[in-house]
PDB file of C-alpha atoms in Angstrom:
ATOM      1  CA  MET A   1    -132.608 122.964-111.999  1.00  0.00           C
ATOM      2  CA  MET A   2    -135.100 122.417-108.431  1.00  0.00           C
ATOM      3  CA  ILE A   3    -133.755 122.024-105.087  1.00  0.00           C
ATOM      4  CA  THR A   4    -135.945 119.363-103.569  1.00  0.00           C
ATOM      5  CA  ASP A   5    -137.167 118.982 -99.681  1.00  0.00           C
ATOM      6  CA  GLU A   6    -134.310 116.483 -99.308  1.00  0.00           C
ATOM      7  CA  GLU A   7    -131.410 118.313-100.532  1.00  0.00           C
ATOM      8  CA  LYS A   8    -133.162 121.146 -97.974  1.00  0.00           C
ATOM      9  CA  LEU A   9    -132.795 119.004 -95.087  1.00  0.00           C
ATOM     10  CA  LEU A  10    -129.349 118.064 -95.953  1.00  0.00           C
ATOM     11  CA  ASP A  11    -128.152 121.659 -96.345  1.00  0.00           C
ATOM     12  CA  GLN A  12    -130.131 122.472 -92.814  1.00  0.00           C
ATOM     13  CA  ALA A  13    -128.303 119.337 -91.237  1.00  0.00           C
ATOM     14  CA  PHE A  14    -124.677 120.532 -92.366  1.00  0.00           C
ATOM     15  CA  ALA A  15    -125.604 123.718 -91.255  1.00  0.00           C
ATOM     16  CA  GLU A  16    -125.980 122.925 -87.795  1.00  0.00           C
ATOM     17  CA  MET A  17    -123.165 120.628 -88.148  1.00  0.00           C
ATOM     18  CA  THR A  18    -121.235 123.608 -88.909  1.00  0.00           C
ATOM     19  CA  ALA A  19    -122.439 125.658 -86.031  1.00  0.00           C
ATOM     20  CA  GLN A  20    -121.590 123.200 -83.490  1.00  0.00           C
ATOM     21  CA  ASP A  21    -118.202 123.856 -82.027  1.00  0.00           C
ATOM     22  CA  ALA A  22    -116.256 120.352 -82.878  1.00  0.00           C
ATOM     23  CA  THR A  23    -113.354 120.879 -80.354  1.00  0.00           C
ATOM     24  CA  PRO A  24    -112.674 117.612 -78.670  1.00  0.00           C
ATOM     25  CA  SER A  25    -112.873 117.632 -74.647  1.00  0.00           C
ATOM     26  CA  GLU A  26    -109.717 117.609 -72.394  1.00  0.00           C
ATOM     27  CA  GLY A  27    -110.643 113.950 -71.011  1.00  0.00           C
ATOM     28  CA  LEU A  28    -110.877 112.931 -74.699  1.00  0.00           C
ATOM     29  CA  LEU A  29    -107.430 113.870 -75.688  1.00  0.00           C
ATOM     30  CA  ASN A  30    -105.732 112.467 -72.318  1.00  0.00           C
ATOM     31  CA  ARG A  31    -107.776 109.118 -73.051  1.00  0.00           C
ATOM     32  CA  ILE A  32    -106.747 109.059 -76.894  1.00  0.00           C
ATOM     33  CA  MET A  33    -103.012 109.947 -75.723  1.00  0.00           C
ATOM     34  CA  MET A  34    -102.812 107.383 -73.217  1.00  0.00           C
ATOM     35  CA  ASP A  35    -103.943 104.587 -75.514  1.00  0.00           C
ATOM     36  CA  ALA A  36    -101.058 105.828 -78.212  1.00  0.00           C
ATOM     37  CA  ASP A  37     -98.570 105.460 -75.396  1.00  0.00           C
ATOM     38  CA  ASP A  38     -99.822 102.201 -74.653  1.00  0.00           C
ATOM     39  CA  VAL A  39    -100.233 101.039 -78.159  1.00  0.00           C
ATOM     40  CA  LEU A  40     -96.340 102.123 -78.479  1.00  0.00           C
ATOM     41  CA  ALA A  41     -94.742 100.804 -75.248  1.00  0.00           C
ATOM     42  CA  GLU A  42     -96.321  97.416 -76.637  1.00  0.00           C
ATOM     43  CA  ALA A  43     -94.997  97.739 -80.469  1.00  0.00           C
ATOM     44  CA  PHE A  44     -91.373  99.119 -79.581  1.00  0.00           C
ATOM     45  CA  PRO A  45     -90.472  97.732 -76.196  1.00  0.00           C
ATOM     46  CA  ALA A  46     -86.892  98.876 -76.101  1.00  0.00           C
ATOM     47  CA  GLN A  47     -87.672 102.284 -77.686  1.00  0.00           C
ATOM     48  CA  VAL A  48     -89.367 103.310 -74.727  1.00  0.00           C
ATOM     49  CA  ALA A  49     -87.411 105.881 -72.966  1.00  0.00           C
ATOM     50  CA  THR A  50     -86.271 105.188 -69.385  1.00  0.00           C
ATOM     51  CA  PRO A  51     -84.750 107.606 -66.954  1.00  0.00           C
ATOM     52  CA  GLU A  52     -81.266 106.975 -66.471  1.00  0.00           C
ATOM     53  CA  PRO A  53     -79.907 106.909 -63.356  1.00  0.00           C
ATOM     54  CA  ALA A  54     -77.458 110.046 -62.287  1.00  0.00           C
ATOM     55  CA  GLN A  55     -73.735 109.007 -63.009  1.00  0.00           C
ATOM     56  CA  GLY A  56     -70.519 110.615 -61.727  1.00  0.00           C
ATOM     57  CA  PHE A  57     -67.350 112.027 -63.258  1.00  0.00           C
ATOM     58  CA  GLY A  58     -65.563 108.801 -63.577  1.00  0.00           C
ATOM     59  CA  ALA A  59     -68.137 107.273 -64.931  1.00  0.00           C
ATOM     60  CA  ALA A  60     -69.144 110.149 -67.451  1.00  0.00           C
ATOM     61  CA  LEU A  61     -65.432 109.845 -68.323  1.00  0.00           C
ATOM     62  CA  LEU A  62     -65.414 106.575 -68.821  1.00  0.00           C
ATOM     63  CA  ASP A  63     -68.288 106.375 -71.242  1.00  0.00           C
ATOM     64  CA  ALA A  64     -66.755 109.118 -73.005  1.00  0.00           C
ATOM     65  CA  ILE A  65     -63.393 106.869 -73.856  1.00  0.00           C
ATOM     66  CA  GLY A  66     -65.220 104.334 -74.795  1.00  0.00           C
ATOM     67  CA  GLY A  67     -65.748 101.888 -71.768  1.00  0.00           C
ATOM     68  CA  TRP A  68     -63.549  99.458 -70.510  1.00  0.00           C
ATOM     69  CA  MET A  69     -62.310  97.822 -73.595  1.00  0.00           C
ATOM     70  CA  SER A  70     -60.553 101.271 -74.278  1.00  0.00           C
ATOM     71  CA  PHE A  71     -59.620 102.243 -70.925  1.00  0.00           C
ATOM     72  CA  GLY A  72     -57.552  98.875 -70.951  1.00  0.00           C
ATOM     73  CA  GLY A  73     -55.567 100.160 -74.118  1.00  0.00           C
ATOM     74  CA  LEU A  74     -55.387 103.498 -73.249  1.00  0.00           C
ATOM     75  CA  ALA A  75     -53.753 102.002 -69.828  1.00  0.00           C
ATOM     76  CA  ALA A  76     -51.360  99.627 -71.813  1.00  0.00           C
ATOM     77  CA  ALA A  77     -50.206 102.903 -74.066  1.00  0.00           C
ATOM     78  CA  THR A  78     -49.419 104.566 -71.223  1.00  0.00           C
ATOM     79  CA  MET A  79     -47.541 101.990 -69.069  1.00  0.00           C
ATOM     80  CA  ALA A  80     -45.539 101.106 -72.113  1.00  0.00           C
ATOM     81  CA  GLY A  81     -44.871 104.871 -73.081  1.00  0.00           C
ATOM     82  CA  LEU A  82     -43.728 105.715 -69.187  1.00  0.00           C
ATOM     83  CA  TRP A  83     -41.768 102.888 -69.387  1.00  0.00           C
ATOM     84  CA  ILE A  84     -39.420 103.264 -72.488  1.00  0.00           C
ATOM     85  CA  GLY A  85     -38.984 107.154 -71.205  1.00  0.00           C
ATOM     86  CA  VAL A  86     -37.710 105.764 -67.807  1.00  0.00           C
ATOM     87  CA  TYR A  87     -35.439 102.723 -68.847  1.00  0.00           C
ATOM     88  CA  PRO A  88     -35.605 103.068 -72.985  1.00  0.00           C
ATOM     89  CA  PRO A  89     -33.952 100.817 -75.243  1.00  0.00           C
ATOM     90  CA  ASP A  90     -30.300 101.259 -76.581  1.00  0.00           C
ATOM     91  CA  ILE A  91     -31.594 102.104 -80.095  1.00  0.00           C
ATOM     92  CA  VAL A  92     -33.861 105.216 -78.858  1.00  0.00           C
ATOM     93  CA  TYR A  93     -30.070 106.550 -77.874  1.00  0.00           C
ATOM     94  CA  ASP A  94     -28.384 105.964 -81.122  1.00  0.00           C
ATOM     95  CA  TYR A  95     -31.557 107.441 -82.918  1.00  0.00           C
ATOM     96  CA  SER A  96     -31.777 110.227 -80.363  1.00  0.00           C
ATOM     97  CA  ALA A  97     -27.783 110.850 -80.710  1.00  0.00           C
ATOM     98  CA  ASP A  98     -28.280 110.656 -85.060  1.00  0.00           C
ATOM     99  CA  VAL A  99     -31.167 113.679 -84.554  1.00  0.00           C
ATOM    100  CA  TRP A 100     -30.189 115.431 -82.025  1.00  0.00           C
ATOM    101  CA  GLY A 101     -26.467 114.948 -81.199  1.00  0.00           C
ATOM    102  CA  ASP A 102     -24.991 113.442 -77.881  1.00  0.00           C
ATOM    103  CA  THR A 103     -27.198 113.316 -74.609  1.00  0.00           C
ATOM    104  CA  ILE A 104     -26.531 115.059 -72.195  1.00  0.00           C
ATOM    105  CA  GLU A 105     -27.320 113.647 -68.275  1.00  0.00           C
ATOM    106  CA  VAL A 106     -28.634 116.127 -66.137  1.00  0.00           C
ATOM    107  CA  PRO A 107     -28.539 114.923 -62.223  1.00  0.00           C
ATOM    108  CA  LEU A 108     -31.888 115.696 -60.273  1.00  0.00           C
ATOM    109  CA  LEU A 109     -30.254 117.366 -57.255  1.00  0.00           C
ATOM    110  CA  GLU A 110     -27.428 119.913 -57.053  1.00  0.00           C
ATOM    111  CA  SER A 111     -25.319 116.402 -55.771  1.00  0.00           C
ATOM    112  CA  ASP A 112     -26.073 113.003 -56.595  1.00  0.00           C
ATOM    113  CA  VAL A 113     -24.757 111.945 -52.744  1.00  0.00           C
ATOM    114  CA  PHE A 114     -28.130 112.875 -51.529  1.00  0.00           C
ATOM    115  CA  ALA A 115     -29.773 110.767 -53.618  1.00  0.00           C
ATOM    116  CA  GLY A 116     -27.069 108.013 -52.853  1.00  0.00           C
ATOM    117  CA  LEU A 117     -26.005 107.544 -55.905  1.00  0.00           C
ATOM    118  CA  ASP A 118     -22.116 108.672 -55.388  1.00  0.00           C
ATOM    119  CA  GLY A 119     -19.586 106.133 -57.016  1.00  0.00           C
TER     120      GLY A 119
END
């Protein structure tokens, strides 16, 4: 098989192309990335990252428990537990007497006179 002049010219063109540096310039790469950012911003407007403002400890804690709705439920459960702990219904006394025996009341101070509870 004989190599024609056209094939020699083609081989010479390929040799010249492989000898050249094919690395794109920094300016071209920057323009490509800026164009890609614009296309992504148009295609996915809600997913573009925007910096969130710094939040304090209270806001972070509120987010951690699930927001205001969860905080409302937590506050209601806390108040119900406090109410039952301070003024328990009679059934709690009956249940605790069945489980642990009779209850013992202990005054906060040595004498209730200081608290104004003398009878």
